[in-house]
Short mmCIF file of N, CA and C in Angstrom, two decimals:
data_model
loop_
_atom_site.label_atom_id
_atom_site.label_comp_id
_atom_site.label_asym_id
_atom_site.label_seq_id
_atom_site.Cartn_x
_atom_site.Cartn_y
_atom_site.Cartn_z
N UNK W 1 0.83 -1.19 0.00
CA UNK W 1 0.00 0.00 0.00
C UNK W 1 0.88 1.25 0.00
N UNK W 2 0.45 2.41 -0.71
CA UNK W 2 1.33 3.50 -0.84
C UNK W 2 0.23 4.76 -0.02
N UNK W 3 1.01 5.48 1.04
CA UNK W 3 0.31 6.13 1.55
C UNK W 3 0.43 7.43 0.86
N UNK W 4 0.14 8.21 0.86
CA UNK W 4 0.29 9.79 0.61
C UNK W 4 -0.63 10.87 1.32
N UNK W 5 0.34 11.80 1.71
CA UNK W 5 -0.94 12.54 3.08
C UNK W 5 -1.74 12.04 3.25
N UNK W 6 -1.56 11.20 4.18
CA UNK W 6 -2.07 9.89 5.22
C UNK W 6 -3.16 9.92 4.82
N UNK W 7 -3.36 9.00 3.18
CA UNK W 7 -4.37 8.18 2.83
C UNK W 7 -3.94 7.08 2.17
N UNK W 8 -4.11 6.25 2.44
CA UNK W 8 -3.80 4.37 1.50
C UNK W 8 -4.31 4.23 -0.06
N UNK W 9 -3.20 4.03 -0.78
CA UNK W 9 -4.01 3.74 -2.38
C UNK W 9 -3.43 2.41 -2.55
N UNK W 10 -3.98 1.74 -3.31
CA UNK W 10 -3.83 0.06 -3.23
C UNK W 10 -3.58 -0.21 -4.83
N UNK W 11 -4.11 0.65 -6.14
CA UNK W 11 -4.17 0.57 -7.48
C UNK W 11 -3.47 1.54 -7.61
N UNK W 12 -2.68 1.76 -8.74
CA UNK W 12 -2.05 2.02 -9.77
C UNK W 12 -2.29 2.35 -10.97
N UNK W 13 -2.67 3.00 -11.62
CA UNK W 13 -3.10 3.33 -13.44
C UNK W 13 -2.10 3.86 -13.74
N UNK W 14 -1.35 3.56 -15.04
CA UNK W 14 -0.14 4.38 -15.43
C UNK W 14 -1.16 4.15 -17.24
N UNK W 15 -0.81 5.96 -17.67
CA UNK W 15 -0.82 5.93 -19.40
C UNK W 15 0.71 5.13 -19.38
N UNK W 16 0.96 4.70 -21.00
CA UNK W 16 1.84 4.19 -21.34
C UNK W 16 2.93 5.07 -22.29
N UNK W 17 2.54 5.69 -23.61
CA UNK W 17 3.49 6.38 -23.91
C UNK W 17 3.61 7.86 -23.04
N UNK W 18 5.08 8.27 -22.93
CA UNK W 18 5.65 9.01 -22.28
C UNK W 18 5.77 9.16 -20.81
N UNK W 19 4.87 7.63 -19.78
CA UNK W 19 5.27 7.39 -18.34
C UNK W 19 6.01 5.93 -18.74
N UNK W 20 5.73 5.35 -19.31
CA UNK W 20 6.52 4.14 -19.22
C UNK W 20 7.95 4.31 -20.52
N UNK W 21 7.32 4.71 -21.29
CA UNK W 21 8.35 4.62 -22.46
C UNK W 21 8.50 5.81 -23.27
N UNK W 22 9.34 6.06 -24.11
CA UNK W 22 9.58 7.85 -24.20
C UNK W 22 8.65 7.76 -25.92
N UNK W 23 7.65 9.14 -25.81
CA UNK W 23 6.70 8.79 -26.12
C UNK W 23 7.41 9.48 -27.71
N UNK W 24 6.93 9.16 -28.90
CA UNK W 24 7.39 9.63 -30.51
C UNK W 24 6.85 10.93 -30.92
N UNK W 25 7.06 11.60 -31.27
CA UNK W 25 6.36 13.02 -31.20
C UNK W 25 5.99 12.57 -32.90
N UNK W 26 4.41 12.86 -33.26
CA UNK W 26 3.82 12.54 -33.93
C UNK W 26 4.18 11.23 -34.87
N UNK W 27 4.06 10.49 -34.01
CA UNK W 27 4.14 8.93 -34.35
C UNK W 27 4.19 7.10 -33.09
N UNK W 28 3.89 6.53 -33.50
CA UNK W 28 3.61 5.54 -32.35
C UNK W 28 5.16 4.61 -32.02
N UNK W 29 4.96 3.75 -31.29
CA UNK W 29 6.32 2.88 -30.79
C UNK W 29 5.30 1.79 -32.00
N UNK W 30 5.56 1.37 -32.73
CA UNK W 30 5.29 0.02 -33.82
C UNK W 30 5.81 -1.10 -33.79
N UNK W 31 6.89 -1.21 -32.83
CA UNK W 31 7.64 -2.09 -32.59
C UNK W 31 8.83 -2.04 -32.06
N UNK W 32 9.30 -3.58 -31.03
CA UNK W 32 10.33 -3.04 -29.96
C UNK W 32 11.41 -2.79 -30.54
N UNK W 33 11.88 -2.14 -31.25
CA UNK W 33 12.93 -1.20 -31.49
C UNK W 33 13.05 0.16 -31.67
N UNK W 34 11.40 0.75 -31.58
CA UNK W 34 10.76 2.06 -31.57
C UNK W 34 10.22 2.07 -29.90
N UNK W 35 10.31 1.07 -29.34
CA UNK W 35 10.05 1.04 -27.91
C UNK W 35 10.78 1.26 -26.82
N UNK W 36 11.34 2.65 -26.04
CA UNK W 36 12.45 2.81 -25.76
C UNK W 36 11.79 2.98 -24.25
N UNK W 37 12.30 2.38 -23.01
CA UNK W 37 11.75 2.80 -21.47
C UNK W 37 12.64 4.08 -21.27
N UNK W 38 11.83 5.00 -20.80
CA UNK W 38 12.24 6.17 -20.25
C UNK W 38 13.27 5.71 -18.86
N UNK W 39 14.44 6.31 -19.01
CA UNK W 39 15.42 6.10 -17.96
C UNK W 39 14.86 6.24 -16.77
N UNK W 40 15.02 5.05 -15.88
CA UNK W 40 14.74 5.01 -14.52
C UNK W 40 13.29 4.20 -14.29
N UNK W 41 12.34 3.92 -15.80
CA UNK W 41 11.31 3.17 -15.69
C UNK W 41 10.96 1.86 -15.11
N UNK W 42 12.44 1.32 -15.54
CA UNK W 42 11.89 -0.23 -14.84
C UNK W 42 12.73 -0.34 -13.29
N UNK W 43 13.50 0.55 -12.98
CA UNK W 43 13.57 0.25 -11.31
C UNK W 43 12.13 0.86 -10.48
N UNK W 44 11.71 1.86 -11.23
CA UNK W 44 10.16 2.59 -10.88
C UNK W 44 9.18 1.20 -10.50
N UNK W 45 8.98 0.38 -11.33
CA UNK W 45 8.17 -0.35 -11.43
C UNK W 45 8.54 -1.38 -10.86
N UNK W 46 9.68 -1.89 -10.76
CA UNK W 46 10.41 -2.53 -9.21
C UNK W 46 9.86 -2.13 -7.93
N UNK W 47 10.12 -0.62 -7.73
CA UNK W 47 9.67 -0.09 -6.55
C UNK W 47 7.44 -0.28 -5.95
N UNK W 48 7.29 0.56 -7.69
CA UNK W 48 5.96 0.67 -6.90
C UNK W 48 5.40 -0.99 -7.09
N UNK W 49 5.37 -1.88 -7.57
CA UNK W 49 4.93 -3.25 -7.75
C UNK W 49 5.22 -4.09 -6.25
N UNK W 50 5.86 -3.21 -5.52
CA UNK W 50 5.72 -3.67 -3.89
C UNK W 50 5.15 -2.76 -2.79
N UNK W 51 4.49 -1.66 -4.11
CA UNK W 51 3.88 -0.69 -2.93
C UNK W 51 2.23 -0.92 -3.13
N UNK W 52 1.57 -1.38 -5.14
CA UNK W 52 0.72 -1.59 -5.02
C UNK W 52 -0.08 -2.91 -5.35
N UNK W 53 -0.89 -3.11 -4.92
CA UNK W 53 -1.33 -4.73 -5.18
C UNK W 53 -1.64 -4.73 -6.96
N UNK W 54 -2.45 -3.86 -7.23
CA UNK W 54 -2.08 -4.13 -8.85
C UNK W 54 -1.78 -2.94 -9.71
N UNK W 55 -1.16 -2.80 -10.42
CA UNK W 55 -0.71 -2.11 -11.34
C UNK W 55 -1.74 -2.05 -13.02
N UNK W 56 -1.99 -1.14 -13.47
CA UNK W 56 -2.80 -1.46 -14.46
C UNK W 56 -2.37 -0.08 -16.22
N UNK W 57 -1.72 -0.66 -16.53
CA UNK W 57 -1.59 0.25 -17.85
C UNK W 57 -3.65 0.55 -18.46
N UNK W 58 -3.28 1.59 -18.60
CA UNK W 58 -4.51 2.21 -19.70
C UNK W 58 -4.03 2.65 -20.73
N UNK W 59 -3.96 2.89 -21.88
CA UNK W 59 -3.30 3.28 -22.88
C UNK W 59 -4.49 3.31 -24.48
N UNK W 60 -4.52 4.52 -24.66
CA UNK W 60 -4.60 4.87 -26.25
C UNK W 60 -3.86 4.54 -27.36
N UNK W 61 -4.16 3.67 -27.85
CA UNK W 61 -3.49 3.39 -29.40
C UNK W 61 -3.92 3.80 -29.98
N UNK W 62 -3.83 4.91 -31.02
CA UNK W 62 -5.19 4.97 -32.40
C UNK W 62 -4.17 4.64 -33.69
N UNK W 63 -2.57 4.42 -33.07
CA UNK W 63 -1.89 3.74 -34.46
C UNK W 63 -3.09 2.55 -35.10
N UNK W 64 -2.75 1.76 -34.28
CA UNK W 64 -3.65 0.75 -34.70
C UNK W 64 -4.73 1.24 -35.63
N UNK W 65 -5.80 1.82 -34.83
CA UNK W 65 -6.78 2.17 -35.79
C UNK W 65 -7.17 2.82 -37.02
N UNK W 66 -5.67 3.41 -37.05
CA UNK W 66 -5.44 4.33 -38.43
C UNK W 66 -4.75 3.16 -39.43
N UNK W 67 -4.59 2.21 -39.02
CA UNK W 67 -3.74 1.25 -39.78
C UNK W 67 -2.61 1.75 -40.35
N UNK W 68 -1.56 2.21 -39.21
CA UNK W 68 -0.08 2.49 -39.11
C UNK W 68 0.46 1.09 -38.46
N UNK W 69 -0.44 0.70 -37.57
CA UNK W 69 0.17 -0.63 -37.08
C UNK W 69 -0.42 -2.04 -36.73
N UNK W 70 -0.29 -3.04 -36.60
CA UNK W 70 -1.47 -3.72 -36.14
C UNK W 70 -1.63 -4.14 -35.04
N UNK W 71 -3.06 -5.07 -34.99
CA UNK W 71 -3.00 -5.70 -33.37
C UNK W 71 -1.88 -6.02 -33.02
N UNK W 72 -1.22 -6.99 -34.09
CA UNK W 72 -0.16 -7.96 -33.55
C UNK W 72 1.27 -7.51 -33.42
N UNK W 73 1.52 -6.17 -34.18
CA UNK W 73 2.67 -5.77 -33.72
C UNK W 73 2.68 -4.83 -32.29
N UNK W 74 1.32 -4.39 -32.13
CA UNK W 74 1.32 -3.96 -30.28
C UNK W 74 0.95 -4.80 -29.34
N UNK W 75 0.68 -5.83 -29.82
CA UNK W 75 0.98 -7.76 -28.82
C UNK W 75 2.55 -7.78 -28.29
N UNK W 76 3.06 -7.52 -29.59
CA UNK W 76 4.26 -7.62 -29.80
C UNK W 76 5.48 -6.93 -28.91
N UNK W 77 4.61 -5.61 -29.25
CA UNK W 77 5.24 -4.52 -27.92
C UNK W 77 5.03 -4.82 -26.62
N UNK W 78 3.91 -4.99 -26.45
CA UNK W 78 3.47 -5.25 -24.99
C UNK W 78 4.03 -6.47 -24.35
N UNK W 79 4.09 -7.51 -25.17
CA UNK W 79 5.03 -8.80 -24.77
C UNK W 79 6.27 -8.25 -24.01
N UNK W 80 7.16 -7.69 -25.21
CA UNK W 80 8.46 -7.01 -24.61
C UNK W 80 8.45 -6.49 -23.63
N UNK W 81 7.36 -5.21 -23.34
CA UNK W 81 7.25 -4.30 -22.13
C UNK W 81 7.40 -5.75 -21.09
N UNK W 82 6.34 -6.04 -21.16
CA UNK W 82 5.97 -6.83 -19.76
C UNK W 82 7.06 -7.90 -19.51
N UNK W 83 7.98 -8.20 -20.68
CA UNK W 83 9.10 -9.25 -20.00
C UNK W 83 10.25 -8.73 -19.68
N UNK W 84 10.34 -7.22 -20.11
CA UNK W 84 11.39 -6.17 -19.61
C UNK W 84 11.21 -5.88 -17.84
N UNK W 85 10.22 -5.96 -18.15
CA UNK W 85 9.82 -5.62 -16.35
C UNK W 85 9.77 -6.47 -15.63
N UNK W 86 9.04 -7.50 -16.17
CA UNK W 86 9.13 -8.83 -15.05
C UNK W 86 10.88 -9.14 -14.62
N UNK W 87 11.56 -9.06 -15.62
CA UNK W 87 12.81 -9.23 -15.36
C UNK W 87 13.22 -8.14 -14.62
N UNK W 88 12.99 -7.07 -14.08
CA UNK W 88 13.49 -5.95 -13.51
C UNK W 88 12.46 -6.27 -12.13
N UNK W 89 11.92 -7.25 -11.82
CA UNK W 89 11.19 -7.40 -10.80
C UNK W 89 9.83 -6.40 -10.40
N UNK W 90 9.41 -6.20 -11.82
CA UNK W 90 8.22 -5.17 -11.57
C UNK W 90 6.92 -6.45 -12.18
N UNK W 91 5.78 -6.09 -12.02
CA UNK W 91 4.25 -6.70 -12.35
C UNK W 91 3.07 -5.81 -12.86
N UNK W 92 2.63 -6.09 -13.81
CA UNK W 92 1.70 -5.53 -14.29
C UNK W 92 0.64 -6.46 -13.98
N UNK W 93 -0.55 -5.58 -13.55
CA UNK W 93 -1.69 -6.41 -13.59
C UNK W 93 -2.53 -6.68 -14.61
N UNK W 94 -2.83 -5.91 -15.44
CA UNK W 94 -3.57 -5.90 -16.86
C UNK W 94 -3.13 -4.62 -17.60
N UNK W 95 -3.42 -4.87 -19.15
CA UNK W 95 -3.12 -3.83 -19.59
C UNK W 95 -4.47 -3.28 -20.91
N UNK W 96 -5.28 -2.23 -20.39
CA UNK W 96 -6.21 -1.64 -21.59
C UNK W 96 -5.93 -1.12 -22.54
N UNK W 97 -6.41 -1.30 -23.60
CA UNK W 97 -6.02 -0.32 -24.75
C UNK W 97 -7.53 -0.03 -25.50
N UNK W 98 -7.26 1.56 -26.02
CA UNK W 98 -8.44 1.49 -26.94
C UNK W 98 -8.02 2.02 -28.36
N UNK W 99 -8.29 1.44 -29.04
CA UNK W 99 -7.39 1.54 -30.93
C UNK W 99 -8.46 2.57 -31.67
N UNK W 100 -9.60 2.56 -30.73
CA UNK W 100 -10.72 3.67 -31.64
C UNK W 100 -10.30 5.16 -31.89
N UNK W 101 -10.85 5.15 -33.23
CA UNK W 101 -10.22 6.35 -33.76
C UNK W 101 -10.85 8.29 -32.63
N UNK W 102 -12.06 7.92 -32.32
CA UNK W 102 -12.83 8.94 -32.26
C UNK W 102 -13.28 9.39 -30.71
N UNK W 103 -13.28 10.52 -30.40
CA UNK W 103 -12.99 10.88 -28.98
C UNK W 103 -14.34 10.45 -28.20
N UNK W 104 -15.58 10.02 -29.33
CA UNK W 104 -16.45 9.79 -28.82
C UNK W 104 -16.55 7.98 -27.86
N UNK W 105 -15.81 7.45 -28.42
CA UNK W 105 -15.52 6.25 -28.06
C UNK W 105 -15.81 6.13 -26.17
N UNK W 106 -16.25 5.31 -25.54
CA UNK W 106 -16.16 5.02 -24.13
C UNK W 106 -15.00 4.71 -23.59
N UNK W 107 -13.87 4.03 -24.71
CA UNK W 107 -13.07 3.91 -24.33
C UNK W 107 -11.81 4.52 -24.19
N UNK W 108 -11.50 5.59 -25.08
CA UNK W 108 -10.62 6.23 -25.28
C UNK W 108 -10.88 7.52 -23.92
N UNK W 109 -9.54 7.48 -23.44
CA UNK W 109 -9.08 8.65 -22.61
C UNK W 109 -9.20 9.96 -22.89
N UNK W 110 -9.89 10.78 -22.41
CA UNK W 110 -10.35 10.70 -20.92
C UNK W 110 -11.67 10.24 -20.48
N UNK W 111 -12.35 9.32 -21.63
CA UNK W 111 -13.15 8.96 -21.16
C UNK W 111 -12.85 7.51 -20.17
N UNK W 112 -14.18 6.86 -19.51
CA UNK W 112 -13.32 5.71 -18.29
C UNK W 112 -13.90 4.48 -18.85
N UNK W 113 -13.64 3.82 -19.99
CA UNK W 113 -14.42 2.71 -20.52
C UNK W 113 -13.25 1.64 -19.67
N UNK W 114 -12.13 2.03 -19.95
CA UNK W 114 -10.86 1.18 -19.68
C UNK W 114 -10.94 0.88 -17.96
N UNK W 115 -11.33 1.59 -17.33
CA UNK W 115 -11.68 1.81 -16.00
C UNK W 115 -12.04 0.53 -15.78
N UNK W 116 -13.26 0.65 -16.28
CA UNK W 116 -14.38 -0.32 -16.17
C UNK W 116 -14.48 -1.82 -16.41
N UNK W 117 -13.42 -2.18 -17.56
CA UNK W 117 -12.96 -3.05 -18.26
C UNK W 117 -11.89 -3.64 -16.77
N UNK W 118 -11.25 -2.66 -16.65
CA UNK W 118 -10.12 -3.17 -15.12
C UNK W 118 -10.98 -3.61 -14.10
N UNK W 119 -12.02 -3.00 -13.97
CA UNK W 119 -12.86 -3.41 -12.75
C UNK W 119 -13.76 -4.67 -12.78
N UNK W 120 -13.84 -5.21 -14.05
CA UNK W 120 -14.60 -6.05 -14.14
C UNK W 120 -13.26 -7.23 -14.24
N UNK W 121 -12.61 -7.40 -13.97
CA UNK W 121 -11.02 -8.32 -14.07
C UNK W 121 -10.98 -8.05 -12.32
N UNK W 122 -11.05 -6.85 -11.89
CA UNK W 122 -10.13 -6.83 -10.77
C UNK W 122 -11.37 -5.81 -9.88
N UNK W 123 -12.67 -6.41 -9.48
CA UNK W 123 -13.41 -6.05 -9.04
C UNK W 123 -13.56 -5.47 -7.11
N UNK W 124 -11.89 -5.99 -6.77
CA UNK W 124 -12.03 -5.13 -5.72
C UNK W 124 -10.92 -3.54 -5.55
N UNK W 125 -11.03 -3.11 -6.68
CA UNK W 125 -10.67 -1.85 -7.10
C UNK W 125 -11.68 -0.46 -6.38
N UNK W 126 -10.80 0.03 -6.09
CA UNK W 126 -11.80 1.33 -5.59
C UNK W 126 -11.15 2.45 -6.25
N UNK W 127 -11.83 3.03 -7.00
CA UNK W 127 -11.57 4.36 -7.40
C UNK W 127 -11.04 5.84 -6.95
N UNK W 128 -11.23 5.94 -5.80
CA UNK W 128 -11.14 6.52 -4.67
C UNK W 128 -10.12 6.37 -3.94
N UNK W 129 -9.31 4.86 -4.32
CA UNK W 129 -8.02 4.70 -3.48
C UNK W 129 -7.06 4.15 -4.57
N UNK W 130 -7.18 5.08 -5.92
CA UNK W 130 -6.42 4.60 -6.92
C UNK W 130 -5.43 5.73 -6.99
N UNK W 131 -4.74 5.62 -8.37
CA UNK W 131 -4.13 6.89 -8.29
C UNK W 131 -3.82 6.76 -10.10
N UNK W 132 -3.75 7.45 -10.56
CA UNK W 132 -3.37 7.88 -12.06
C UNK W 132 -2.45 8.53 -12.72
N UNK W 133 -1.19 7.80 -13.20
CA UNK W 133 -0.43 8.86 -13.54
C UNK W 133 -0.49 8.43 -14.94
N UNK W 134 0.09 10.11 -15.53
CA UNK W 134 -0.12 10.36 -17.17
C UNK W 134 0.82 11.61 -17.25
N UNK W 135 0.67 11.70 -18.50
CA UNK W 135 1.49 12.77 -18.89
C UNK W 135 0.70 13.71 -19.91
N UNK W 136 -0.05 13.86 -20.35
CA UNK W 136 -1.45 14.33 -20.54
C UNK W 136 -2.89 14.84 -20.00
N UNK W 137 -3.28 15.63 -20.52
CA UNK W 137 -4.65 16.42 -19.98
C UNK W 137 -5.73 15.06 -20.25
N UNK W 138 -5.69 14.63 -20.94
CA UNK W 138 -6.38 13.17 -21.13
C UNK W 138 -6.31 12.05 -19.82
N UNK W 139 -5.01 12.11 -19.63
CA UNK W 139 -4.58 11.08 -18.72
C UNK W 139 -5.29 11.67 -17.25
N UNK W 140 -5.14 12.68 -17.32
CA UNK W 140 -5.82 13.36 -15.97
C UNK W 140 -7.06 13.58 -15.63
N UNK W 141 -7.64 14.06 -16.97
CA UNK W 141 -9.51 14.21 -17.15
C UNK W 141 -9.77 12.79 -16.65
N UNK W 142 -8.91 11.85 -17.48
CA UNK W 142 -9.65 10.37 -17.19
C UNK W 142 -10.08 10.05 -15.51
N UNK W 143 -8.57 10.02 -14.75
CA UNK W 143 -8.20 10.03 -13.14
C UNK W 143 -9.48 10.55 -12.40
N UNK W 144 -9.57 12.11 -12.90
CA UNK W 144 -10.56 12.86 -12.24
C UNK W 144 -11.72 12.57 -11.72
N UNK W 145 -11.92 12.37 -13.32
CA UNK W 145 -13.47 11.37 -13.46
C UNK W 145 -14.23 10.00 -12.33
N UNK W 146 -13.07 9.68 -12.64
CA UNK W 146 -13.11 8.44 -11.29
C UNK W 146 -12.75 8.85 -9.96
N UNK W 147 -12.59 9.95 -9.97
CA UNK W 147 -12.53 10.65 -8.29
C UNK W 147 -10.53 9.71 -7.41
N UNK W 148 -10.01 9.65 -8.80
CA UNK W 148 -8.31 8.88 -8.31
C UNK W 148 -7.88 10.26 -7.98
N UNK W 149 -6.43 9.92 -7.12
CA UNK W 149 -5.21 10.79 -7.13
C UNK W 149 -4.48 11.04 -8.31
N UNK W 150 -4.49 12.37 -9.18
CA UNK W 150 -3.68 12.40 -10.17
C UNK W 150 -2.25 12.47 -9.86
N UNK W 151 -1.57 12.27 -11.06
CA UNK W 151 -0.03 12.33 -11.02
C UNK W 151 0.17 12.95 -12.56
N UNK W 152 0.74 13.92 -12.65
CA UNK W 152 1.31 14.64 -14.33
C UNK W 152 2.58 14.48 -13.96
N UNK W 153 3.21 13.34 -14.92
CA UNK W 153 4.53 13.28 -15.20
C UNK W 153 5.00 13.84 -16.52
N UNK W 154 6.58 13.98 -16.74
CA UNK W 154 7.04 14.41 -17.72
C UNK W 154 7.20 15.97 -18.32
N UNK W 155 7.64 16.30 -19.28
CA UNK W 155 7.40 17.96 -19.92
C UNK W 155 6.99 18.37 -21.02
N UNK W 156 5.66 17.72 -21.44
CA UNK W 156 4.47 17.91 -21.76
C UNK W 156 4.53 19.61 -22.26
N UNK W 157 4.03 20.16 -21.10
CA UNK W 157 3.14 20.91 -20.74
C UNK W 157 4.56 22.17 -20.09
N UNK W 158 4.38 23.89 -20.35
CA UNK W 158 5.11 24.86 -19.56
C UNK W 158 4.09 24.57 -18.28
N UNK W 159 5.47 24.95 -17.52
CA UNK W 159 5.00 24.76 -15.91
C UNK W 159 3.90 26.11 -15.57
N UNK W 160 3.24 27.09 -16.73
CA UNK W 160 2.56 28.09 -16.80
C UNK W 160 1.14 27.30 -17.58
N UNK W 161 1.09 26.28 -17.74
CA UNK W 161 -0.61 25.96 -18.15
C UNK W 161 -1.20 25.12 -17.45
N UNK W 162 -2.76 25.61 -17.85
CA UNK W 162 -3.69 24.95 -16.85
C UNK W 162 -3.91 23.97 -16.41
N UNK W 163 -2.87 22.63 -16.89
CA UNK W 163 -3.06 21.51 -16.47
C UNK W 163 -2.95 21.39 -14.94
N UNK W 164 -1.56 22.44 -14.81
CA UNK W 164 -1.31 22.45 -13.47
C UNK W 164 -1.89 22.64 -12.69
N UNK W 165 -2.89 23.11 -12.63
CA UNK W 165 -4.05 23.59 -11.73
C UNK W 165 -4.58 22.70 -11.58
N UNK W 166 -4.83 21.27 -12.50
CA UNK W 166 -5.81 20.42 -11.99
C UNK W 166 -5.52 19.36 -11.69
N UNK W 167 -4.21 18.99 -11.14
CA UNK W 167 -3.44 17.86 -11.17
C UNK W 167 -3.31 17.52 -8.90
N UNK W 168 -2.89 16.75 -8.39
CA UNK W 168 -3.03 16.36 -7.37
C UNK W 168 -1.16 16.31 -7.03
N UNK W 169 -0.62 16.06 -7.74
CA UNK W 169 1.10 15.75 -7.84
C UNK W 169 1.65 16.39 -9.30
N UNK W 170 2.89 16.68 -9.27
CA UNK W 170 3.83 16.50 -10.46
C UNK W 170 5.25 16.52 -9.99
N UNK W 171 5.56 14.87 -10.93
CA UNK W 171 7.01 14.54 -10.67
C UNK W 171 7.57 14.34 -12.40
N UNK W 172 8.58 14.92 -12.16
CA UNK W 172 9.29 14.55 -13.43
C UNK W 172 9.30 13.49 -14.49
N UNK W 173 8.99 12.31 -14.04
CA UNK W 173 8.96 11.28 -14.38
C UNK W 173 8.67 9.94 -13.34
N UNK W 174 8.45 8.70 -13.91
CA UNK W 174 7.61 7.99 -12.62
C UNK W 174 8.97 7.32 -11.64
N UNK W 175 10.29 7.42 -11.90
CA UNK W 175 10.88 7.28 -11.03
C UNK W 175 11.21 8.01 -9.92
N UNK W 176 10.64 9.14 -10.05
CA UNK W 176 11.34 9.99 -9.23
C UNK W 176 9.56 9.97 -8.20
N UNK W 177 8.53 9.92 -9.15
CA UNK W 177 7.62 9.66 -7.78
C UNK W 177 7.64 8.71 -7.20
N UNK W 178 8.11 7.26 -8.13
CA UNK W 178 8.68 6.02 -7.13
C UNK W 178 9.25 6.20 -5.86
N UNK W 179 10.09 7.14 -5.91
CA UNK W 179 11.13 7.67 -4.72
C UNK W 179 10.35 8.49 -3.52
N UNK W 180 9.18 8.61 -4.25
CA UNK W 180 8.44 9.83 -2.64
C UNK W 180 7.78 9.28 -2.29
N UNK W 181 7.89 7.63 -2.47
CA UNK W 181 6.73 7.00 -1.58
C UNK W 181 7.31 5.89 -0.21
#
């Protein structure tokens, strides 16, 4: 359990490009050699994988859906991720994705289809004692929504826009909030 001003969060939500892996500026990771972990990612996930009982990627693909990439080459990725980490002594509990092109989708961030999808896998999830980190206004709307602790990682965003205002934490990257817990 990870406390933070003495409250207990037990879940984990991490977006995937630019908290786990350094994200392509107008273009996707297509495959693990376009799949690079942001320095300090997999001791991060060492750390918090003994702070929370499950860990849960949410993640937007719309490569996929634009047919830049396919299912099977982000199988492909995700294989890698998850045996990069297991070997670094980290655990993922599940991982969502939504490949739909259109913001209307339930599933795509910031809407909480993916939420829901986790909760029905891992039904003693509380929303309320989760926490969300992202690196995006998406990633955060999503958090909100579900009443989680946000986290804005990365440099996105000048430390002069409004994200900042609506965020709960910001650490540089997820190792370094690994470290404040």
């Amino acid at each position: 359990m990870a406390i933070i001003n003495n409250k207990t969060y037990d879940t984990l939500f991490l977006d995937r490009d630019g908290v786990i892996n350094v994200e392509r500026k107008n273009d996707y990771a297509k495959n693990i050699s376009e799949f690079l972990f942001i320095d300090g990612t997999l001791d991060a996930l060492s750390i918090l994988s003994s702070k929370f009982s499950n860990i849960i990627i949410v993640t937007n693909q719309r490569g996929v859906g634009r047919g830049i990439m396919s299912e099977s080459d982000l199988e492909s990725v995700h294989n890698y991720m998850l045996q990069q980490i297991e070997e670094h002594s980290g655990k993922i509990s599940g991982i969502y994705v939504c490949t739909d092109l259109y913001p209307i989708s339930i599933n795509r961030k910031p809407n909480i289809g993916m939420a829901f999808k986790a909760l029905e896998k891992f039904p003693q999830i509380d929303f309320t004692k989760s926490i969300m980190v992202g690196n995006s206004r998406s990633d955060i709307d999503f958090g909100q929504k579900l009443g989680m602790y946000t986290i804005l990682v990365g440099d996105k965003y000048p430390k002069s826009d409004a994200v900042f205002n609506n965020i709960n934490a910001y650490f540089p990257n997820l190792y370094q909030f690994s470290l404040s817990l």
